[in-house]
Amino acid sequence: MIASFDAIEVLLALCLTGSAYVCLFDRHLIRACCFFVVFAVSMVLAWWQLGAPWLAAAELLLGVMLTSPCFFYALGHLSPGASAPLKRDQFSEPWSRVAMRVVLALVWFVMVGAAIRFVIADMVYSPAEHPLLLAGVLIAATALAAFALHRHLFRRLLAFNLLGSGVFILLSGVAGSSAAAQALISVGLLVAWLGSMLGALLIRQLMHLEGVEALGRDGEPKESTT
């Protein structure tokens, strides 16, 4: 029974990490949104696995049912007649920026790992025993790097949500699944949803006023030939 339980948690950790990476780096924005839905459903199962049923319910409502539609709305696929629905980003980064993102993610991963090991060593859940906590570290570090280095506003909105999810998983490792901890993280989920809704509205307004170019794009800007 213990081995089966551990296998389920490892599978959830891999699913969370893999879907998060697709959300952050896939240039097809619709596919990135679809994988965010996969990520949010995996988060529901992860909270249940960590013994936090109220957080699982909050994630189902705020993450799957409310935040996910915000992203599709921001792309213009839930508002009939909206101008210029987005399908993909012009994702053409030079290798220097890709390498910078990888190095930055690794640096933050080491920093968060060191903080867990030496600063907050007395965690309720041990990262060595719970792969979901290690997944939270990876997701938080990579999302922070993506938020810092992506130029496209929609990609930054995705990174903001994934960063929050990684931090919430780490908070559950520190505080456990007590009622107070679940209430605190639920408030964080609510704030994250409000931020996503506001970001989606601002993105649609920018596109309406200035077009797709107002959102920026990843990669080095092209030099003018004039």
Coordinates of N, CA and C in Angstrom, one line a residue:
M1 N 0.8 -1.2 0.0 CA 0.0 0.0 0.0 C 0.9 1.3 0.0
I2 N 2.0 1.2 0.8 CA 2.8 2.4 0.8 C 3.5 2.7 -0.5
A3 N 4.0 1.6 -1.2 CA 4.6 1.7 -2.5 C 3.7 2.3 -3.5
S4 N 2.4 1.8 -3.5 CA 1.4 2.3 -4.4 C 1.2 3.8 -4.2
F5 N 1.1 4.1 -2.9 CA 0.8 5.5 -2.5 C 2.0 6.4 -3.0
D6 N 3.2 6.0 -2.8 CA 4.3 6.7 -3.3 C 4.4 6.9 -4.8
A7 N 4.0 5.8 -5.5 CA 4.0 5.8 -7.0 C 3.0 6.9 -7.5
I8 N 1.9 6.9 -6.8 CA 0.9 7.9 -7.2 C 1.4 9.3 -7.1
E9 N 2.1 9.6 -6.0 CA 2.6 10.9 -5.7 C 3.7 11.3 -6.7
V10 N 4.6 10.3 -7.0 CA 5.6 10.5 -8.0 C 5.0 10.8 -9.4
L11 N 3.9 10.1 -9.7 CA 3.2 10.4 -11.0 C 2.6 11.8 -11.0
L12 N 2.0 12.2 -9.9 CA 1.4 13.5 -9.8 C 2.5 14.6 -10.0
A13 N 3.7 14.4 -9.3 CA 4.8 15.3 -9.4 C 5.3 15.5 -10.8
L14 N 5.4 14.4 -11.5 CA 5.9 14.4 -12.9 C 4.9 15.1 -13.8
C15 N 3.6 14.8 -13.5 CA 2.5 15.5 -14.3 C 2.5 17.0 -14.1
L16 N 2.6 17.4 -12.8 CA 2.7 18.8 -12.5 C 3.8 19.5 -13.2
T17 N 5.0 18.9 -13.0 CA 6.2 19.5 -13.6 C 6.2 19.6 -15.1
G18 N 5.8 18.5 -15.8 CA 5.7 18.4 -17.2 C 4.7 19.4 -17.8
S19 N 3.5 19.5 -17.2 CA 2.5 20.4 -17.7 C 2.9 21.8 -17.5
A20 N 3.6 22.1 -16.4 CA 4.0 23.5 -16.1 C 5.1 23.9 -17.1
Y21 N 6.0 23.0 -17.5 CA 7.0 23.4 -18.5 C 6.4 23.7 -19.9
V22 N 5.3 22.9 -20.2 CA 4.6 23.1 -21.5 C 4.0 24.5 -21.4
C23 N 3.3 24.8 -20.3 CA 2.7 26.1 -20.2 C 3.6 27.3 -20.3
L24 N 4.8 27.1 -19.8 CA 5.8 28.2 -19.8 C 6.5 28.4 -21.1
F25 N 6.7 27.3 -21.9 CA 7.7 27.4 -23.0 C 7.1 27.0 -24.3
D26 N 5.8 26.5 -24.4 CA 5.2 26.1 -25.7 C 4.8 27.4 -26.4
R27 N 5.2 27.6 -27.6 CA 4.9 28.8 -28.3 C 3.4 28.8 -28.8
H28 N 2.8 27.7 -28.9 CA 1.3 27.6 -29.2 C 0.5 27.9 -28.0
L29 N -0.1 29.1 -28.0 CA -0.7 29.6 -26.7 C -1.9 28.8 -26.4
I30 N -2.7 28.4 -27.3 CA -3.9 27.6 -27.0 C -3.5 26.3 -26.4
R31 N -2.4 25.6 -26.9 CA -2.0 24.4 -26.3 C -1.4 24.6 -24.9
A32 N -0.7 25.8 -24.7 CA -0.3 26.1 -23.4 C -1.4 26.3 -22.4
C33 N -2.5 26.9 -22.8 CA -3.7 27.0 -22.0 C -4.3 25.6 -21.7
C34 N -4.4 24.8 -22.6 CA -4.9 23.4 -22.4 C -4.1 22.7 -21.4
F35 N -2.8 22.9 -21.5 CA -1.9 22.2 -20.5 C -2.0 22.8 -19.1
F36 N -2.4 24.1 -19.1 CA -2.7 24.7 -17.8 C -3.9 24.0 -17.1
V37 N -4.9 23.7 -17.9 CA -6.0 22.9 -17.4 C -5.6 21.6 -16.8
V38 N -4.7 20.9 -17.5 CA -4.1 19.7 -17.0 C -3.4 19.9 -15.7
F39 N -2.6 21.0 -15.7 CA -1.9 21.4 -14.4 C -2.8 21.6 -13.3
A40 N -3.9 22.4 -13.5 CA -4.8 22.7 -12.5 C -5.5 21.4 -11.9
V41 N -5.9 20.5 -12.8 CA -6.5 19.2 -12.4 C -5.5 18.4 -11.6
S42 N -4.2 18.4 -12.0 CA -3.2 17.7 -11.2 C -3.0 18.4 -9.9
M43 N -3.2 19.7 -9.8 CA -3.1 20.3 -8.5 C -4.2 19.9 -7.6
V44 N -5.4 19.7 -8.1 CA -6.5 19.2 -7.3 C -6.2 17.9 -6.7
L45 N -5.7 17.0 -7.5 CA -5.3 15.6 -7.1 C -4.1 15.7 -6.1
A46 N -3.2 16.7 -6.3 CA -2.0 16.8 -5.4 C -2.5 17.3 -4.0
W47 N -3.4 18.2 -4.0 CA -3.9 18.7 -2.6 C -4.6 17.5 -1.9
W48 N -5.4 16.7 -2.7 CA -6.0 15.6 -2.1 C -5.0 14.6 -1.5
Q49 N -3.9 14.4 -2.3 CA -2.9 13.5 -1.9 C -2.2 13.9 -0.6
L50 N -2.0 15.2 -0.5 CA -1.4 15.8 0.7 C -2.3 15.9 1.9
G51 N -3.5 15.4 1.8 CA -4.4 15.4 2.9 C -5.1 16.8 3.1
A52 N -5.3 17.5 2.0 CA -6.0 18.9 2.2 C -7.2 18.9 1.3
P53 N -8.3 18.3 1.7 CA -9.5 18.2 0.8 C -10.1 19.6 0.6
W54 N -10.0 20.5 1.5 CA -10.6 21.9 1.3 C -9.8 22.6 0.2
L55 N -8.5 22.4 0.2 CA -7.7 23.0 -0.8 C -7.9 22.4 -2.2
A56 N -8.2 21.1 -2.2 CA -8.6 20.4 -3.5 C -9.9 21.0 -4.0
A57 N -10.8 21.3 -3.1 CA -12.1 21.9 -3.6 C -11.9 23.3 -4.1
A58 N -11.1 24.1 -3.3 CA -10.8 25.4 -3.7 C -10.0 25.5 -5.1
E59 N -9.1 24.6 -5.3 CA -8.4 24.5 -6.5 C -9.3 24.1 -7.7
L60 N -10.2 23.2 -7.4 CA -11.2 22.8 -8.5 C -12.0 24.0 -8.9
L61 N -12.5 24.8 -7.9 CA -13.3 25.9 -8.2 C -12.5 27.1 -8.8
L62 N -11.5 27.5 -8.1 CA -10.7 28.7 -8.5 C -9.7 28.4 -9.6
G63 N -9.1 27.3 -9.6 CA -8.1 27.0 -10.6 C -8.7 26.4 -11.9
V64 N -9.5 25.4 -11.8 CA -10.0 24.7 -13.0 C -11.2 25.5 -13.6
M65 N -12.1 25.8 -12.8 CA -13.4 26.4 -13.3 C -13.4 27.9 -13.5
L66 N -12.5 28.6 -12.8 CA -12.5 30.1 -13.0 C -11.2 30.6 -13.6
T67 N -10.0 30.2 -13.2 CA -8.8 30.7 -13.7 C -8.6 30.3 -15.2
S68 N -8.8 29.0 -15.5 CA -8.6 28.5 -16.8 C -9.4 29.3 -17.9
P69 N -10.7 29.5 -17.7 CA -11.4 30.3 -18.7 C -10.8 31.7 -18.8
C70 N -10.2 32.3 -17.8 CA -9.6 33.6 -17.9 C -8.6 33.6 -19.0
F71 N -7.8 32.6 -19.1 CA -6.7 32.5 -20.1 C -7.3 32.4 -21.5
F72 N -8.3 31.6 -21.7 CA -8.9 31.5 -23.0 C -9.6 32.8 -23.4
Y73 N -10.2 33.5 -22.4 CA -10.8 34.8 -22.7 C -9.7 35.8 -23.1
A74 N -8.5 35.7 -22.4 CA -7.4 36.7 -22.8 C -7.0 36.4 -24.2
L75 N -7.1 35.2 -24.7 CA -6.7 34.9 -26.0 C -7.8 35.2 -27.0
G76 N -9.0 35.6 -26.6 CA -10.0 36.0 -27.5 C -10.9 34.8 -28.0
H77 N -10.9 33.7 -27.3 CA -11.6 32.5 -27.7 C -12.9 32.3 -26.9
L78 N -13.2 33.1 -26.0 CA -14.4 33.0 -25.2 C -15.3 34.3 -25.3
S79 N -14.9 35.2 -26.3 CA -15.6 36.4 -26.5 C -15.9 36.5 -28.0
P80 N -17.1 36.1 -28.5 CA -17.4 36.2 -29.9 C -17.3 37.6 -30.4
G81 N -16.7 37.7 -31.6 CA -16.5 39.0 -32.2 C -15.3 39.8 -31.7
A82 N -14.5 39.2 -30.8 CA -13.3 39.8 -30.3 C -12.3 40.0 -31.4
S83 N -11.5 41.0 -31.4 CA -10.5 41.3 -32.4 C -9.3 40.4 -32.2
A84 N -8.7 39.9 -33.3 CA -7.4 39.2 -33.3 C -7.2 38.2 -32.2
P85 N -8.0 37.1 -32.3 CA -7.7 36.0 -31.3 C -6.3 35.5 -31.4
L86 N -5.6 35.3 -30.3 CA -4.3 34.8 -30.3 C -4.2 33.3 -30.4
K87 N -3.3 32.8 -31.2 CA -3.1 31.3 -31.3 C -1.7 30.9 -30.9
R88 N -0.7 31.7 -31.3 CA 0.7 31.4 -31.0 C 1.5 32.7 -30.8
D89 N 2.5 32.5 -30.1 CA 3.5 33.6 -29.9 C 4.6 33.5 -30.9
Q90 N 5.2 34.6 -31.3 CA 6.4 34.6 -32.2 C 7.6 34.2 -31.3
F91 N 7.8 33.0 -31.0 CA 8.7 32.5 -30.1 C 10.0 32.2 -30.8
S92 N 10.9 33.1 -30.9 CA 12.2 32.9 -31.6 C 13.4 33.5 -30.8
E93 N 13.6 32.9 -29.7 CA 14.6 33.4 -28.8 C 16.0 33.0 -29.3
P94 N 17.0 33.8 -29.1 CA 18.4 33.4 -29.3 C 18.8 32.5 -28.2
W95 N 19.8 31.7 -28.5 CA 20.3 30.7 -27.5 C 20.8 31.3 -26.3
S96 N 21.3 32.6 -26.4 CA 21.8 33.2 -25.2 C 20.7 33.5 -24.2
R97 N 19.5 33.8 -24.6 CA 18.4 34.0 -23.7 C 17.9 32.7 -23.1
V98 N 17.9 31.7 -24.0 CA 17.5 30.4 -23.5 C 18.5 29.9 -22.4
A99 N 19.8 30.0 -22.6 CA 20.8 29.6 -21.7 C 20.7 30.4 -20.4
M100 N 20.4 31.8 -20.5 CA 20.2 32.6 -19.4 C 19.0 32.1 -18.5
R101 N 17.9 31.7 -19.1 CA 16.8 31.3 -18.4 C 17.1 30.0 -17.7
V102 N 17.8 29.1 -18.3 CA 18.2 27.8 -17.7 C 19.0 28.0 -16.5
V103 N 20.1 28.9 -16.6 CA 21.0 29.2 -15.5 C 20.2 29.9 -14.4
L104 N 19.3 30.8 -14.7 CA 18.6 31.5 -13.7 C 17.7 30.6 -12.9
A105 N 17.0 29.6 -13.7 CA 16.2 28.7 -13.0 C 17.0 27.8 -12.1
L106 N 18.2 27.3 -12.5 CA 19.0 26.5 -11.7 C 19.5 27.2 -10.4
V107 N 19.8 28.5 -10.6 CA 20.3 29.3 -9.4 C 19.1 29.4 -8.4
W108 N 17.9 29.7 -8.9 CA 16.8 29.9 -7.9 C 16.4 28.5 -7.3
F109 N 16.6 27.4 -8.1 CA 16.3 26.1 -7.6 C 17.3 25.8 -6.4
V110 N 18.5 26.1 -6.6 CA 19.5 25.9 -5.5 C 19.2 26.8 -4.3
M111 N 18.8 28.0 -4.6 CA 18.6 28.9 -3.5 C 17.4 28.5 -2.6
V112 N 16.3 28.1 -3.3 CA 15.1 27.6 -2.6 C 15.4 26.3 -1.9
G113 N 16.2 25.4 -2.5 CA 16.6 24.2 -1.9 C 17.4 24.4 -0.6
A114 N 18.3 25.4 -0.7 CA 19.2 25.7 0.4 C 18.3 26.3 1.6
A115 N 17.3 27.1 1.2 CA 16.5 27.7 2.2 C 15.7 26.7 2.9
I116 N 15.2 25.7 2.2 CA 14.4 24.6 2.8 C 15.4 23.8 3.7
R117 N 16.6 23.5 3.3 CA 17.5 22.7 4.0 C 18.0 23.3 5.3
F118 N 18.3 24.6 5.2 CA 19.0 25.2 6.3 C 18.2 26.3 7.1
V119 N 17.2 26.9 6.4 CA 16.5 28.0 7.1 C 15.2 27.5 7.7
I120 N 14.4 26.7 6.9 CA 13.2 26.1 7.4 C 13.2 24.6 7.4
A121 N 14.2 24.1 8.1 CA 14.5 22.7 8.1 C 13.3 21.9 8.8
D122 N 12.7 22.5 9.7 CA 11.6 21.8 10.5 C 10.3 21.9 9.7
M123 N 10.2 21.3 8.6 CA 9.0 21.3 7.8 C 8.1 20.1 8.2
V124 N 6.8 20.3 8.1 CA 5.8 19.3 8.5 C 6.0 18.1 7.5
Y125 N 6.1 18.4 6.2 CA 6.4 17.4 5.2 C 7.8 17.5 4.7
S126 N 8.5 16.4 4.7 CA 9.9 16.4 4.2 C 10.0 16.3 2.7
P127 N 10.7 17.2 2.0 CA 10.9 17.0 0.5 C 11.4 15.7 0.1
A128 N 12.2 15.1 1.0 CA 12.8 13.8 0.6 C 11.7 12.7 0.6
E129 N 10.6 12.9 1.4 CA 9.6 11.9 1.4 C 8.4 12.2 0.5
H130 N 8.3 13.5 0.1 CA 7.2 13.9 -0.7 C 7.7 14.5 -2.0
P131 N 7.6 13.8 -3.1 CA 8.0 14.3 -4.5 C 7.3 15.5 -4.9
L132 N 6.0 15.7 -4.3 CA 5.3 16.9 -4.7 C 6.0 18.2 -4.2
L133 N 6.7 18.1 -3.1 CA 7.4 19.3 -2.6 C 8.6 19.6 -3.5
L134 N 9.3 18.6 -4.0 CA 10.3 18.8 -5.0 C 9.8 19.4 -6.3
A135 N 8.6 18.9 -6.7 CA 8.0 19.5 -7.9 C 7.6 21.0 -7.6
G136 N 7.2 21.3 -6.4 CA 6.9 22.7 -6.1 C 8.1 23.6 -6.2
V137 N 9.3 23.1 -5.8 CA 10.5 23.8 -5.9 C 10.9 24.1 -7.4
L138 N 10.8 23.0 -8.2 CA 11.1 23.1 -9.6 C 10.2 24.1 -10.3
I139 N 8.9 24.0 -10.0 CA 7.9 24.8 -10.7 C 8.1 26.3 -10.3
A140 N 8.3 26.5 -9.0 CA 8.5 27.9 -8.5 C 9.7 28.5 -9.1
A141 N 10.9 27.8 -9.2 CA 12.1 28.3 -9.7 C 12.0 28.6 -11.2
T142 N 11.4 27.7 -12.0 CA 11.3 27.8 -13.4 C 10.3 28.9 -13.8
A143 N 9.2 29.0 -13.0 CA 8.2 30.0 -13.3 C 8.7 31.4 -13.0
L144 N 9.5 31.5 -11.9 CA 10.2 32.8 -11.6 C 11.1 33.2 -12.7
A145 N 11.9 32.3 -13.2 CA 12.8 32.6 -14.3 C 12.0 33.0 -15.6
A146 N 11.0 32.3 -15.9 CA 10.2 32.6 -17.1 C 9.5 34.0 -16.9
F147 N 9.0 34.3 -15.7 CA 8.4 35.6 -15.5 C 9.4 36.7 -15.7
A148 N 10.6 36.5 -15.3 CA 11.7 37.5 -15.4 C 12.1 37.7 -16.9
L149 N 12.2 36.6 -17.6 CA 12.8 36.7 -19.0 C 11.8 36.7 -20.1
H150 N 10.6 36.3 -19.9 CA 9.6 36.4 -21.0 C 9.2 37.8 -21.2
R151 N 9.0 38.2 -22.4 CA 8.5 39.6 -22.7 C 7.0 39.6 -23.0
H152 N 6.5 38.5 -23.5 CA 5.0 38.4 -23.9 C 4.2 38.5 -22.6
L153 N 3.2 39.4 -22.6 CA 2.4 39.6 -21.4 C 1.6 38.4 -21.0
F154 N 1.1 37.7 -22.0 CA 0.3 36.5 -21.7 C 1.1 35.4 -21.1
R155 N 2.3 35.3 -21.6 CA 3.2 34.3 -21.0 C 3.6 34.7 -19.5
R156 N 3.7 35.9 -19.3 CA 4.0 36.4 -17.9 C 2.8 36.1 -17.0
L157 N 1.6 36.2 -17.5 CA 0.4 35.9 -16.7 C 0.4 34.4 -16.4
L158 N 0.7 33.5 -17.3 CA 0.8 32.1 -17.1 C 1.9 31.8 -16.0
A159 N 3.0 32.5 -16.2 CA 4.1 32.3 -15.2 C 3.8 32.7 -13.8
F160 N 3.0 33.8 -13.7 CA 2.6 34.3 -12.4 C 1.7 33.3 -11.7
N161 N 0.8 32.6 -12.4 CA 0.0 31.6 -11.8 C 0.7 30.4 -11.4
L162 N 1.7 29.9 -12.3 CA 2.4 28.7 -11.9 C 3.4 29.0 -10.8
L163 N 3.9 30.2 -10.7 CA 4.8 30.6 -9.6 C 4.0 30.5 -8.3
G164 N 2.8 31.0 -8.3 CA 1.9 31.0 -7.1 C 1.6 29.5 -6.7
S165 N 1.4 28.7 -7.7 CA 1.1 27.3 -7.3 C 2.3 26.6 -6.7
G166 N 3.5 26.9 -7.2 CA 4.7 26.3 -6.6 C 4.9 26.8 -5.2
V167 N 4.7 28.1 -5.0 CA 4.8 28.6 -3.6 C 3.8 28.0 -2.7
F168 N 2.6 27.8 -3.1 CA 1.5 27.2 -2.3 C 1.9 25.8 -1.9
I169 N 2.5 25.0 -2.8 CA 2.9 23.7 -2.4 C 4.0 23.7 -1.4
L170 N 4.9 24.7 -1.5 CA 6.0 24.8 -0.5 C 5.4 25.2 0.8
L171 N 4.4 26.1 0.8 CA 3.8 26.5 2.1 C 3.1 25.3 2.8
S172 N 2.5 24.4 2.0 CA 1.9 23.3 2.6 C 2.9 22.4 3.2
G173 N 4.1 22.4 2.6 CA 5.2 21.6 3.3 C 5.7 22.2 4.6
V174 N 5.6 23.5 4.7 CA 6.0 24.2 5.9 C 4.9 24.1 7.0
A175 N 3.7 24.3 6.6 CA 2.6 24.4 7.6 C 1.7 23.2 7.7
G176 N 1.9 22.2 6.8 CA 1.1 21.0 6.8 C -0.3 21.2 6.3
S177 N -1.2 20.3 6.7 CA -2.6 20.4 6.1 C -3.6 20.7 7.2
S178 N -3.2 21.5 8.2 CA -4.1 22.0 9.2 C -5.2 22.9 8.7
A179 N -6.2 23.1 9.4 CA -7.3 24.0 8.9 C -6.8 25.4 8.7
A180 N -5.9 25.9 9.6 CA -5.4 27.3 9.4 C -4.5 27.4 8.2
A181 N -3.7 26.3 7.9 CA -2.9 26.4 6.7 C -3.7 26.3 5.5
Q182 N -4.8 25.5 5.4 CA -5.6 25.4 4.3 C -6.4 26.7 4.0
A183 N -6.8 27.4 5.1 CA -7.5 28.7 5.0 C -6.5 29.7 4.4
L184 N -5.3 29.7 4.9 CA -4.3 30.7 4.4 C -4.0 30.5 2.9
I185 N -3.8 29.3 2.5 CA -3.5 29.0 1.1 C -4.8 29.2 0.2
S186 N -6.0 29.0 0.8 CA -7.2 29.3 0.0 C -7.3 30.8 -0.3
V187 N -6.9 31.6 0.7 CA -6.9 33.0 0.4 C -5.9 33.4 -0.7
G188 N -4.8 32.7 -0.7 CA -3.8 32.9 -1.7 C -4.4 32.5 -3.1
L189 N -5.1 31.4 -3.2 CA -5.7 31.0 -4.4 C -6.7 32.0 -4.9
L190 N -7.5 32.6 -4.0 CA -8.5 33.6 -4.3 C -7.8 34.8 -4.9
V191 N -6.7 35.3 -4.3 CA -6.0 36.4 -4.7 C -5.4 36.1 -6.1
A192 N -4.9 34.9 -6.3 CA -4.3 34.6 -7.6 C -5.4 34.6 -8.7
W193 N -6.6 34.1 -8.4 CA -7.6 34.1 -9.4 C -8.0 35.6 -9.7
L194 N -8.1 36.4 -8.7 CA -8.5 37.8 -9.0 C -7.4 38.5 -9.9
G195 N -6.1 38.2 -9.6 CA -5.1 38.7 -10.4 C -5.1 38.2 -11.8
S196 N -5.5 36.9 -12.0 CA -5.6 36.4 -13.3 C -6.7 37.0 -14.1
M197 N -7.8 37.2 -13.4 CA -9.0 37.9 -14.1 C -8.7 39.3 -14.5
L198 N -8.0 40.0 -13.6 CA -7.6 41.4 -14.0 C -6.6 41.4 -15.1
G199 N -5.6 40.5 -15.1 CA -4.7 40.4 -16.2 C -5.3 40.0 -17.5
A200 N -6.3 39.1 -17.5 CA -7.0 38.8 -18.7 C -7.7 40.0 -19.3
L201 N -8.4 40.7 -18.4 CA -9.1 41.9 -18.9 C -8.2 43.0 -19.5
L202 N -7.1 43.2 -18.8 CA -6.1 44.1 -19.3 C -5.5 43.7 -20.7
I203 N -5.2 42.4 -20.8 CA -4.7 41.9 -22.1 C -5.7 42.2 -23.2
R204 N -7.0 41.8 -23.0 CA -8.0 42.0 -24.0 C -8.1 43.5 -24.4
Q205 N -8.0 44.4 -23.3 CA -8.2 45.8 -23.6 C -7.0 46.4 -24.4
L206 N -5.8 45.9 -24.0 CA -4.6 46.3 -24.8 C -4.7 45.8 -26.3
M207 N -5.1 44.6 -26.5 CA -5.3 44.1 -27.8 C -6.3 44.9 -28.6
H208 N -7.4 45.3 -27.9 CA -8.4 46.1 -28.6 C -7.9 47.5 -29.0
L209 N -7.1 48.1 -28.1 CA -6.6 49.5 -28.3 C -5.4 49.5 -29.2
E210 N -4.5 48.6 -29.1 CA -3.2 48.7 -29.8 C -2.8 47.5 -30.6
G211 N -3.6 46.5 -30.6 CA -3.3 45.3 -31.4 C -2.4 44.3 -30.7
V212 N -2.1 43.2 -31.4 CA -1.3 42.1 -30.8 C 0.1 42.6 -30.4
E213 N 0.7 43.5 -31.1 CA 2.0 44.0 -30.8 C 2.2 44.6 -29.4
A214 N 1.0 45.1 -28.9 CA 1.1 45.7 -27.6 C 1.5 44.7 -26.5
L215 N 1.3 43.4 -26.7 CA 1.6 42.5 -25.7 C 3.1 42.1 -25.7
G216 N 3.9 42.6 -26.7 CA 5.3 42.2 -26.8 C 5.4 40.8 -27.3
R217 N 6.7 40.4 -27.5 CA 7.0 39.1 -27.9 C 8.3 38.7 -27.4
D218 N 8.5 37.4 -27.4 CA 9.8 36.9 -26.9 C 10.8 36.9 -28.0
G219 N 12.1 36.9 -27.7 CA 13.1 37.0 -28.7 C 13.7 38.4 -28.8
E220 N 14.8 38.6 -29.4 CA 15.4 39.9 -29.6 C 14.5 40.7 -30.6
P221 N 14.3 42.0 -30.3 CA 13.6 42.8 -31.3 C 14.3 43.0 -32.6
K222 N 13.6 43.0 -33.7 CA 14.2 43.2 -35.0 C 14.6 44.6 -35.2
E223 N 15.8 44.8 -35.8 CA 16.3 46.1 -36.0 C 15.5 46.7 -37.2
S224 N 15.3 48.0 -37.1 CA 14.6 48.7 -38.2 C 15.6 48.8 -39.4
T225 N 15.0 48.7 -40.6 CA 15.8 48.8 -41.8 C 15.8 50.2 -42.4
T226 N 15.0 51.1 -41.7 CA 14.9 52.4 -42.3 C 15.9 53.3 -41.5

